[in-house]
Short mmCIF file of C-alpha atoms and ligand atoms in Angstrom, two decimals:
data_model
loop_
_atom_site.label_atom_id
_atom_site.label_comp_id
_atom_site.label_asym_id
_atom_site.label_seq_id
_atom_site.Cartn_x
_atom_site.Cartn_y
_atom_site.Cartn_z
CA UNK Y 1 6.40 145.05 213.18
CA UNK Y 2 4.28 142.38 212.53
CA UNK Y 3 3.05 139.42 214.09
CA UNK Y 4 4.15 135.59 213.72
CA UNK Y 5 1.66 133.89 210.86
CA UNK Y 6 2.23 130.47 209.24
CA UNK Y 7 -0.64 129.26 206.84
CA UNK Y 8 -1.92 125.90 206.73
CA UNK Y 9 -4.14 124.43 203.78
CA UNK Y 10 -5.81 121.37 204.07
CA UNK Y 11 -7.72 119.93 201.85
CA UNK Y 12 -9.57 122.89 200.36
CA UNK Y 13 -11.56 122.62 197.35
CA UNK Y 14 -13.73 125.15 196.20
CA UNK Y 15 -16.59 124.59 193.37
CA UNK Y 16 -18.14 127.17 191.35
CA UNK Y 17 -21.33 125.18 190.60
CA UNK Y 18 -20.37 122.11 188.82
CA UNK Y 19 -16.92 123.53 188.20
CA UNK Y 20 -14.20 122.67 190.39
CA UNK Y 21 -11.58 125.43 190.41
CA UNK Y 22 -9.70 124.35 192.99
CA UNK Y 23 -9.09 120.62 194.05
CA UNK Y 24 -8.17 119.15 197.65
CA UNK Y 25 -5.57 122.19 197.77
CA UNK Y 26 -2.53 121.07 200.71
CA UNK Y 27 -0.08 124.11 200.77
CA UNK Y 28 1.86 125.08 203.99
CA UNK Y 29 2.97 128.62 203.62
CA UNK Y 30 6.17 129.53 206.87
CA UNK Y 31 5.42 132.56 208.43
CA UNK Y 32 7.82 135.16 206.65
CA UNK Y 33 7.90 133.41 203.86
CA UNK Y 34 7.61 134.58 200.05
CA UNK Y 35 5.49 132.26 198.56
CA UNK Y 36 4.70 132.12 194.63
CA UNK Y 37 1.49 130.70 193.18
CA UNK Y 38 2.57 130.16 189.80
CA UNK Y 39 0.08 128.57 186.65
CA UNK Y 40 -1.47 129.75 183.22
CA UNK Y 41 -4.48 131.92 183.18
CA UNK Y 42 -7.49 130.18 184.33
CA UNK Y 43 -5.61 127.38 186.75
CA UNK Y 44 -7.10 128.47 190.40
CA UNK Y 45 -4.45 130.82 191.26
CA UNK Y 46 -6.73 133.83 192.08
CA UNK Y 47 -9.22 131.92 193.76
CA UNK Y 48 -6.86 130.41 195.83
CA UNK Y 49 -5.66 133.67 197.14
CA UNK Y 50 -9.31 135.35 197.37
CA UNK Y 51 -9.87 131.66 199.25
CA UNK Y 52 -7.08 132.75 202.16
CA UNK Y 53 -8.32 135.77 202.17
CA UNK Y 54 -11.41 134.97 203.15
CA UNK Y 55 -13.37 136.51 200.05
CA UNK Y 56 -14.52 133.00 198.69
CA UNK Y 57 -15.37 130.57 201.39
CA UNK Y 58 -14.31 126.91 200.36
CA UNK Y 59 -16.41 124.34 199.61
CA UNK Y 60 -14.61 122.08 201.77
CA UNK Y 61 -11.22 121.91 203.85
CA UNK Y 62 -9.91 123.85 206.38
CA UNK Y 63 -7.34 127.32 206.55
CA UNK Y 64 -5.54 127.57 209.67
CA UNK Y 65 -3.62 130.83 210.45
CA UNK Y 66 -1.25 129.29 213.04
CA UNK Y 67 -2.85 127.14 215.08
CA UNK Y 68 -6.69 128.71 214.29
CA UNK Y 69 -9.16 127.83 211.81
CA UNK Y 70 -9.98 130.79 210.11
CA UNK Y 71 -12.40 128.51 207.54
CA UNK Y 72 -15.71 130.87 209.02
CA UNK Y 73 -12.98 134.03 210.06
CA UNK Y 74 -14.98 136.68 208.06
CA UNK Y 75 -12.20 138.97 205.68
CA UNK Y 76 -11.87 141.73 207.89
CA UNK Y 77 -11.28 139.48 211.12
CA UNK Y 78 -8.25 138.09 209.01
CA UNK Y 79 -5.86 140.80 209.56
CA UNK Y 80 -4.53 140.14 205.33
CA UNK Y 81 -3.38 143.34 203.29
CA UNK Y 82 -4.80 142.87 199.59
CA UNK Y 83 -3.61 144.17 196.87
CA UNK Y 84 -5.05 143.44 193.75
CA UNK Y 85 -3.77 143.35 189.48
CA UNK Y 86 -5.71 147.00 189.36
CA UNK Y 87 -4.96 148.63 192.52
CA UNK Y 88 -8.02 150.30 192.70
CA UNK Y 89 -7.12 153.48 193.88
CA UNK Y 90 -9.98 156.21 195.03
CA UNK Y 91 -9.31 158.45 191.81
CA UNK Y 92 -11.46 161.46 193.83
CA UNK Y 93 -9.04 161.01 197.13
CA UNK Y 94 -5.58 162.24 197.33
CA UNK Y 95 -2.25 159.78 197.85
CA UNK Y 96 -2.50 160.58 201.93
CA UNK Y 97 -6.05 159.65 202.44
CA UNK Y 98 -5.95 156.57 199.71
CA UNK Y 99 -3.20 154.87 201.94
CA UNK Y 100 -4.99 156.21 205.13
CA UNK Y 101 -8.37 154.87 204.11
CA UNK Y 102 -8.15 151.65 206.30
CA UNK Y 103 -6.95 152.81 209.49
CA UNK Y 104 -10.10 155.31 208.99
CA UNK Y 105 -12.54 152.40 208.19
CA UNK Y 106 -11.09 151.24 211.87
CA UNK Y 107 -11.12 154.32 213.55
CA UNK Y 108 -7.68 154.92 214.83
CA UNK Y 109 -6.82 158.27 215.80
CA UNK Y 110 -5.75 160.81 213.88
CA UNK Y 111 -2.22 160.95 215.07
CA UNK Y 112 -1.69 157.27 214.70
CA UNK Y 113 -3.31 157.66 211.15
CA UNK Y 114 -0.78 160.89 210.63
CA UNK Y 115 2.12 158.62 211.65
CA UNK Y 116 1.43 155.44 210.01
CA UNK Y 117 0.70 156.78 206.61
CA UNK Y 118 4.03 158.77 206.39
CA UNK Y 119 6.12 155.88 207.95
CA UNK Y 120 4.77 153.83 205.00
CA UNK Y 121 4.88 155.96 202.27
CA UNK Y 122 8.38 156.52 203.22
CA UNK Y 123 9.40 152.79 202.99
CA UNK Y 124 7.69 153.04 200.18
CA UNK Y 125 9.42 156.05 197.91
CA UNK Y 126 6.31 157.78 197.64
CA UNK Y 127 6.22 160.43 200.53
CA UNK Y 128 6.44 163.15 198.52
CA UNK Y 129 3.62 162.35 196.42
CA UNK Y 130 0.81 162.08 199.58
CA UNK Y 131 -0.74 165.56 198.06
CA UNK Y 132 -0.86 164.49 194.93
CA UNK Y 133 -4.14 162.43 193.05
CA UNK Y 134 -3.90 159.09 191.23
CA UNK Y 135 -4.13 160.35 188.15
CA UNK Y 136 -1.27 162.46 188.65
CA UNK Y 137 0.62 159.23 189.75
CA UNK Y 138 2.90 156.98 187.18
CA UNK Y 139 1.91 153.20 187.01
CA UNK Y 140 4.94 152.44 189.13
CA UNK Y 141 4.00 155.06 191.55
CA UNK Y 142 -0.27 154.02 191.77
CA UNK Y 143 1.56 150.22 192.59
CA UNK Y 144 3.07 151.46 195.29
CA UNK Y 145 0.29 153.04 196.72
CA UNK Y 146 -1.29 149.94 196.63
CA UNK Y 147 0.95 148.65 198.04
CA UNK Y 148 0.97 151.56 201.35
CA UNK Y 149 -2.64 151.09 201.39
CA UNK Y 150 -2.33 147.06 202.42
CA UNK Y 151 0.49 147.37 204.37
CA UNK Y 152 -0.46 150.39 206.55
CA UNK Y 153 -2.67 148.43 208.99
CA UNK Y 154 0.23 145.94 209.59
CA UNK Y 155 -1.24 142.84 208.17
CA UNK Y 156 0.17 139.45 209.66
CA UNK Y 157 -0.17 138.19 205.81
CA UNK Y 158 0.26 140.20 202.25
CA UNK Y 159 -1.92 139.03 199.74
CA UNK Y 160 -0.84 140.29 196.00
CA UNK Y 161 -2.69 139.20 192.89
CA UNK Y 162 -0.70 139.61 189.91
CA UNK Y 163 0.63 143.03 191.23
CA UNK Y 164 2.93 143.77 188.73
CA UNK Y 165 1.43 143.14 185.26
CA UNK Y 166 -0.13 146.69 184.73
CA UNK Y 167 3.71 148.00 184.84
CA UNK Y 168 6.02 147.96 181.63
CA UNK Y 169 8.80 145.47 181.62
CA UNK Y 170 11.59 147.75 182.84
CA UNK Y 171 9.68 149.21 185.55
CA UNK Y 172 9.04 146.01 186.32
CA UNK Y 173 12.07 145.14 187.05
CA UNK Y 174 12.73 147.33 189.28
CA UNK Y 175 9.92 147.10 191.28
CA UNK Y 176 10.38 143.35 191.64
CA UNK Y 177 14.00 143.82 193.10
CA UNK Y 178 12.45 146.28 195.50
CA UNK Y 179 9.47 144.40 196.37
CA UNK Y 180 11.37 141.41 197.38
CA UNK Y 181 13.76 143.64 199.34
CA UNK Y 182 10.65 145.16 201.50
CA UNK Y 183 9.08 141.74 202.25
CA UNK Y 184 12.39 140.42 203.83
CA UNK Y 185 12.78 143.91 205.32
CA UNK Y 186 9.06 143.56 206.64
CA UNK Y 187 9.43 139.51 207.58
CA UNK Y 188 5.63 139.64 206.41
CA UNK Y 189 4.17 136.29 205.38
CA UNK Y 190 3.35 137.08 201.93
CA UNK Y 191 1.71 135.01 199.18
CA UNK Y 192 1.99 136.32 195.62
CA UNK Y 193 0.10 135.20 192.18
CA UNK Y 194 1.74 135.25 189.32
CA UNK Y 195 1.55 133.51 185.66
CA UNK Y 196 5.32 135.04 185.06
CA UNK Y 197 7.79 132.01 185.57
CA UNK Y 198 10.53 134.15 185.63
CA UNK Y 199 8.60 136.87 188.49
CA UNK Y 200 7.90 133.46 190.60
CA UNK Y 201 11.58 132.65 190.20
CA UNK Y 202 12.98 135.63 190.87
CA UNK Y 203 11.46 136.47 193.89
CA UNK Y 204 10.05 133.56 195.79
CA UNK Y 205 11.40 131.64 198.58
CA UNK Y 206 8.89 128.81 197.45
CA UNK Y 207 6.86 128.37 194.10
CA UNK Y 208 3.58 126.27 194.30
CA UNK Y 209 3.03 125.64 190.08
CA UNK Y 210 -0.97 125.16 189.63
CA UNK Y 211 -2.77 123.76 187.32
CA UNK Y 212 -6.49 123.14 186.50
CA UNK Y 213 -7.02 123.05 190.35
CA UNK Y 214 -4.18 121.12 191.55
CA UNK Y 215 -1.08 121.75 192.88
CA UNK Y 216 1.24 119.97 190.74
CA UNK Y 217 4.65 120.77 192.62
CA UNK Y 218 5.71 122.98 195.18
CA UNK Y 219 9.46 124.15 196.16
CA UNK Y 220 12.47 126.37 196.44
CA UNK Y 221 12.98 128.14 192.83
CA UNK Y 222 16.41 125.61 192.51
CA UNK Y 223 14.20 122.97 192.92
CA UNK Y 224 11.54 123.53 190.58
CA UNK Y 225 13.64 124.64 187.79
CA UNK Y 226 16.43 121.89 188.10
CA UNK Y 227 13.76 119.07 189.32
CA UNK Y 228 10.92 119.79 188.12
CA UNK Y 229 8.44 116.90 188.84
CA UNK Y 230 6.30 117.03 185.82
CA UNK Y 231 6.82 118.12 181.94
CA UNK Y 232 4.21 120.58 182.81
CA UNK Y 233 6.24 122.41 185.17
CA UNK Y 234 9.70 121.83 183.55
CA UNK Y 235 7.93 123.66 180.38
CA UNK Y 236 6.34 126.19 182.24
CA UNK Y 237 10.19 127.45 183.69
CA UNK Y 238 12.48 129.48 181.84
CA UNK Y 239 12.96 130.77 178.55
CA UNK Y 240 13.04 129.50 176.03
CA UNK Y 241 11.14 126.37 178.05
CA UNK Y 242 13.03 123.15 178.24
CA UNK Y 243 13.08 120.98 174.78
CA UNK Y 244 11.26 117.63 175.06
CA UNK Y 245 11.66 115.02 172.19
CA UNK Y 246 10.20 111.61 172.25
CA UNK Y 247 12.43 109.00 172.46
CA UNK Y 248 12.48 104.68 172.56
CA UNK Y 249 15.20 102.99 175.19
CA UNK Y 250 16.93 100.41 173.30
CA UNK Y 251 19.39 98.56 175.97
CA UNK Y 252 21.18 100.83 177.24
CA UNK Y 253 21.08 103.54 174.59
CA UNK Y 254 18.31 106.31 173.54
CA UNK Y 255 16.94 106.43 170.33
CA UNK Y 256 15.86 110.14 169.26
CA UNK Y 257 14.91 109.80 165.55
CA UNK Y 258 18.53 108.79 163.46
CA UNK Y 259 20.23 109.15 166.88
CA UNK Y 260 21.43 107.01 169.01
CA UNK Y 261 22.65 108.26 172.31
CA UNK Y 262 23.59 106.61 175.91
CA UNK Y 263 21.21 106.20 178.59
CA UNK Y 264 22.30 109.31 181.13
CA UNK Y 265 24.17 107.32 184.24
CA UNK Y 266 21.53 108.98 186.91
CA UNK Y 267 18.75 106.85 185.04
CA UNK Y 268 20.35 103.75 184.49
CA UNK Y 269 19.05 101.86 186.81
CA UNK Y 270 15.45 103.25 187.00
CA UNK Y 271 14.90 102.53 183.49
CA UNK Y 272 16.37 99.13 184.10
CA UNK Y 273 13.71 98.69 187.41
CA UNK Y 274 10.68 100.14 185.87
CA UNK Y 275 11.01 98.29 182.29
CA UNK Y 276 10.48 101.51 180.40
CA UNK Y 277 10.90 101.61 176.61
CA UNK Y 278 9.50 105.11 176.00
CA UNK Y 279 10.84 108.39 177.31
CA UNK Y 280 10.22 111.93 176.81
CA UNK Y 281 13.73 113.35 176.58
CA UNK Y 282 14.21 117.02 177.94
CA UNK Y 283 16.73 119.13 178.19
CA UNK Y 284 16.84 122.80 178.72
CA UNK Y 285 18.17 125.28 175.53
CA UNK Y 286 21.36 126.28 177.75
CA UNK Y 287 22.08 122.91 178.81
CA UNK Y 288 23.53 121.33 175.46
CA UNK Y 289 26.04 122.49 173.05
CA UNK Y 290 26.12 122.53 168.82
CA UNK Y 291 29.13 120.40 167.26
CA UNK Y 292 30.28 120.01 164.24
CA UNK Y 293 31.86 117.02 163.11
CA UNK Y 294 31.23 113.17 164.77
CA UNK Y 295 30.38 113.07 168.79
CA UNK Y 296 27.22 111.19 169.98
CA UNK Y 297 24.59 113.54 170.08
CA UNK Y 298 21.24 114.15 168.33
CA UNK Y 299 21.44 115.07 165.01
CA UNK Y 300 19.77 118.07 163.06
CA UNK Y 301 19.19 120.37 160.92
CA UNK Y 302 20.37 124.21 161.95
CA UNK Y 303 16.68 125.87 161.07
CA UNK Y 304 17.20 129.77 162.44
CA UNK Y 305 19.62 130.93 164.64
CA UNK Y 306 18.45 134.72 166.69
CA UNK Y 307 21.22 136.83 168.01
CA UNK Y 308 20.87 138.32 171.56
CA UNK Y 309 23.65 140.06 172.02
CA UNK Y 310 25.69 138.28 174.98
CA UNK Y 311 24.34 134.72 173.16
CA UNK Y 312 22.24 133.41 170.22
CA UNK Y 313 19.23 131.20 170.11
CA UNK Y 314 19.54 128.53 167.97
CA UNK Y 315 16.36 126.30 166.05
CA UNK Y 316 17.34 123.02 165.24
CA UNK Y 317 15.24 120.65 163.20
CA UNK Y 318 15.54 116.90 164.54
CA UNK Y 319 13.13 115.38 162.71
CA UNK Y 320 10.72 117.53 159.88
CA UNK Y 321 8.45 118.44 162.43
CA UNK Y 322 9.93 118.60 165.44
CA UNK Y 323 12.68 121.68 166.68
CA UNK Y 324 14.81 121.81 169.95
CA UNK Y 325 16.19 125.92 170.63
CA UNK Y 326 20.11 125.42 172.04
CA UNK Y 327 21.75 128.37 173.23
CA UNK Y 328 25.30 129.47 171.63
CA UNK Y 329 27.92 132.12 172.45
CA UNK Y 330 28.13 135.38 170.62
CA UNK Y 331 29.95 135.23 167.41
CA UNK Y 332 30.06 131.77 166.56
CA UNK Y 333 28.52 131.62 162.95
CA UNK Y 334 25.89 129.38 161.38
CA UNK Y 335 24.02 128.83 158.40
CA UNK Y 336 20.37 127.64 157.46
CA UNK Y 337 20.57 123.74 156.86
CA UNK Y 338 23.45 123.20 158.32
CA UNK Y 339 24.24 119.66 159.61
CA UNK Y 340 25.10 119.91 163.33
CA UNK Y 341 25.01 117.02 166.65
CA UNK Y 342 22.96 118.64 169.56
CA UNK Y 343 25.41 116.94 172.37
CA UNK Y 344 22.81 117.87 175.79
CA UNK Y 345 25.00 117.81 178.87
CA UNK Y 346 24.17 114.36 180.62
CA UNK Y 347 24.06 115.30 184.08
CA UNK Y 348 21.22 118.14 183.63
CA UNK Y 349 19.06 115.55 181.03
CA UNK Y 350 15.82 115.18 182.72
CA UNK Y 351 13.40 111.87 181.81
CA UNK Y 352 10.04 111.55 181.91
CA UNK Y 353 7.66 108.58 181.60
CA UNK Y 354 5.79 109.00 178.24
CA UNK Y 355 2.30 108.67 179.54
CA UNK Y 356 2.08 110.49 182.60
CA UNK Y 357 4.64 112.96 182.11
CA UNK Y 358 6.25 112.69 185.03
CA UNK Y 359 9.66 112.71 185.76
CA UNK Y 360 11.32 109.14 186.54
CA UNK Y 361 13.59 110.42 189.51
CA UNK Y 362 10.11 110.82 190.82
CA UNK Y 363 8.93 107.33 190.63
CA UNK Y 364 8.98 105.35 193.55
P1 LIG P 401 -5.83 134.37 185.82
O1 LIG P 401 -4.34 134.41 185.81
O2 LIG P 401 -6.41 134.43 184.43
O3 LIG P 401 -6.49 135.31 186.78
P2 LIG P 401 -6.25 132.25 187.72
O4 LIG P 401 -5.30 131.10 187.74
O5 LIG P 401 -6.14 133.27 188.76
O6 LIG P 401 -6.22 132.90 186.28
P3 LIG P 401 -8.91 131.93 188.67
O7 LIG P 401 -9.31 133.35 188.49
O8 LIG P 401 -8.64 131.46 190.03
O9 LIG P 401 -7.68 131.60 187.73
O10 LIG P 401 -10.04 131.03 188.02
C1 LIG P 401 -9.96 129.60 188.04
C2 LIG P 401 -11.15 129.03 187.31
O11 LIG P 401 -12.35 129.26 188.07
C3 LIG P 401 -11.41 129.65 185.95
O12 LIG P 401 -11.80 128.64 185.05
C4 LIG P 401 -12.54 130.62 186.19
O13 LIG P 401 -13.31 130.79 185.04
C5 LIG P 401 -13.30 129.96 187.31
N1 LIG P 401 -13.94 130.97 188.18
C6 LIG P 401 -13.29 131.89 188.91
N2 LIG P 401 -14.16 132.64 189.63
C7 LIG P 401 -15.40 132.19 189.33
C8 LIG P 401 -16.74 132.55 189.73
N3 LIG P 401 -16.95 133.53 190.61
N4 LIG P 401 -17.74 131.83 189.21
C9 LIG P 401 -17.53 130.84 188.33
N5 LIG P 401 -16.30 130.45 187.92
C10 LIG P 401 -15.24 131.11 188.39
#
């Protein structure tokens, strides 16, 4: 149904007066491929998107649909479906002409518009709701209306801003599973803005992670979570986020506070190489277990412990002021103070370098 569109972004910085919201951006996005922009409120991720679309013009660099620049390609010359946080709908116009109101603004016939709009609404669910207004709509329904209205002129690229986040959480759900379905279904190159870590990895083939302008990482959801590049965007994935304690390397062992544990074999050697002596030490909540008794492992305080059903979440105070969260099955039973050994499974610790924050696998 749709045409062949890979993005290219080179360079592209964009500067609202003195403020630079978006800094030497380079992003190549496959055609048919899901990408996420991922980053806190206020990183560039909207401006980004308005950027490809062709809404904010950069202050410098270059967008290439394909082989073309489309840098000076006005919006509408773009050929991008938009659909925005809000959806705007046209509260005075019915379901039909809301989704129809683009082929109109181009004139196609009326047969074509006739045909188009019910093909769409019936990918969509919502062909039985054309007669109906937008206030007569649920959220999950005005979405996907939204969603009809960009994708009824066949747009080489889908744009979405944050589509979601006006929907409850079990609705949204749902409508991620489906929205990921109709985008493979589609083979649409789609780019997708989201500050929801787990939206991003749920339904991306690729995550870009932003922040303050820059593009801090960029890969498959695998690779972000299980090597993430930065503490920024180790913290930023999954939930609880990852635990980071500051640590000195002694030798060949880690010092966290009155612990004393063994340097994980996959950093060994880097350590060794770079001469480091202070490490952030992270490791995510499901990636350690809670003894009892002697085992090396970081010792601690049991602080709270939150049953979720299927597994608990469980505070443990290191140090006074500073708490990791472990996970721990159902059932097993714990009490406040309680003396316990954090024991984080080696091969998933992750390093970082204490000043920059990055992650040492990543040094050269
Ligand atoms: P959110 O999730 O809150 O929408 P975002 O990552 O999409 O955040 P942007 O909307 O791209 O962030 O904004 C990035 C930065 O640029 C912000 O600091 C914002 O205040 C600034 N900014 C965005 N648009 C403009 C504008 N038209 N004029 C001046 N500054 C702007």
């Amino acid at each position: 149904m749709m045409g062949m569109v890979g993005i290219t972004l080179e360079e592209i910085t964009k500067k609202f007066g003195n403020f630079t919201a978006l800094n030497k951006i380079n992003l190549k996005i496959e055609d048919k491929e899901f990408m996420a922009l991922l980053g806190p409120s206020g990183s560039g991720k909207s401006t980004l998107l308005y950027t490809i679309a062709g809404i904010y013009k950069p202050s410098s660099g270059k967008i290439y649909f394909n082989d073309k620049d489309v840098t000076e390609t006005p919006p509408k010359d773009r050929n991008v479906g938009l659909v925005f946080q809000n959806w705007a709908l046209y509260p005075h116009m019915r379901v039909f002409k809301n989704i129809a109101f683009p082929l109109e603004l181009k004139k196609s016939s009326r047969n074509e518009i006739e045909k188009k709009v019910r093909e769409v609404a019936k990918m969509l669910h919502i062909d039985h709701l054309l007669d109906r207004y937008p206030w007569q709509l649920s959220g999950g329904q005005q979405q996907r209306v939204a969603i009809a209205r960009a994708l009824v002129k066949e747009p080489d690229v889908l744009l979405l801003d944050e589509p979601l986040s006006n929907l409850d959480a079990l609705l949204r759900l749902e409508v991620r599973a489906e929205l990921k379905r109709l985008q493979k279904e589609l083979g649409i190159t789609t780019i997708y803005v989201t500050h929801d870590q787990a939206e991003a990895l749920a339904m991306a083939d690729r995550i870009a992670i932003i922040r303050e302008g820059k593009i801090l990482q960029v890969g498959d959801p695998d690779e972000v979570y299980y090597k993430p590049m930065y503490k920024f965007v180790a913290g930023f994935l999954g939930s609880p986020p990852m635990n980071f304690i500051h640590a000195e390397v002694e030798g060949g062992n880690i010092r966290i506070y009155q612990s004393k544990i063994s340097v994980p074999k996959q950093y060994r050697e880097i350590i060794k190489r770079l001469e480091i002596t202070e490490v952030l030490f992270g490791f995510r909540p499901h990636d350690a277990e809670i003894i009892r008794g002697e085992r090396e492992g970081i010792k601690g305080e049991v602080y709270s412990f939150e049953p979720l059903g299927r597994e608990q979440i469980v505070t443990i105070a290191v140090n006074s002021d500073v708490f990791v969260k472990v996970f721990a099955p159902e059932g097993e039973h714990f009490s406040f103070g309680e003396k316990v050994t954090i024991v984080p499974n080696e091969e998933r610790v992750i390093l970082f370098d204490k000043k920059t924050e990055k992650a040492l696998e990543y040094f050269p």
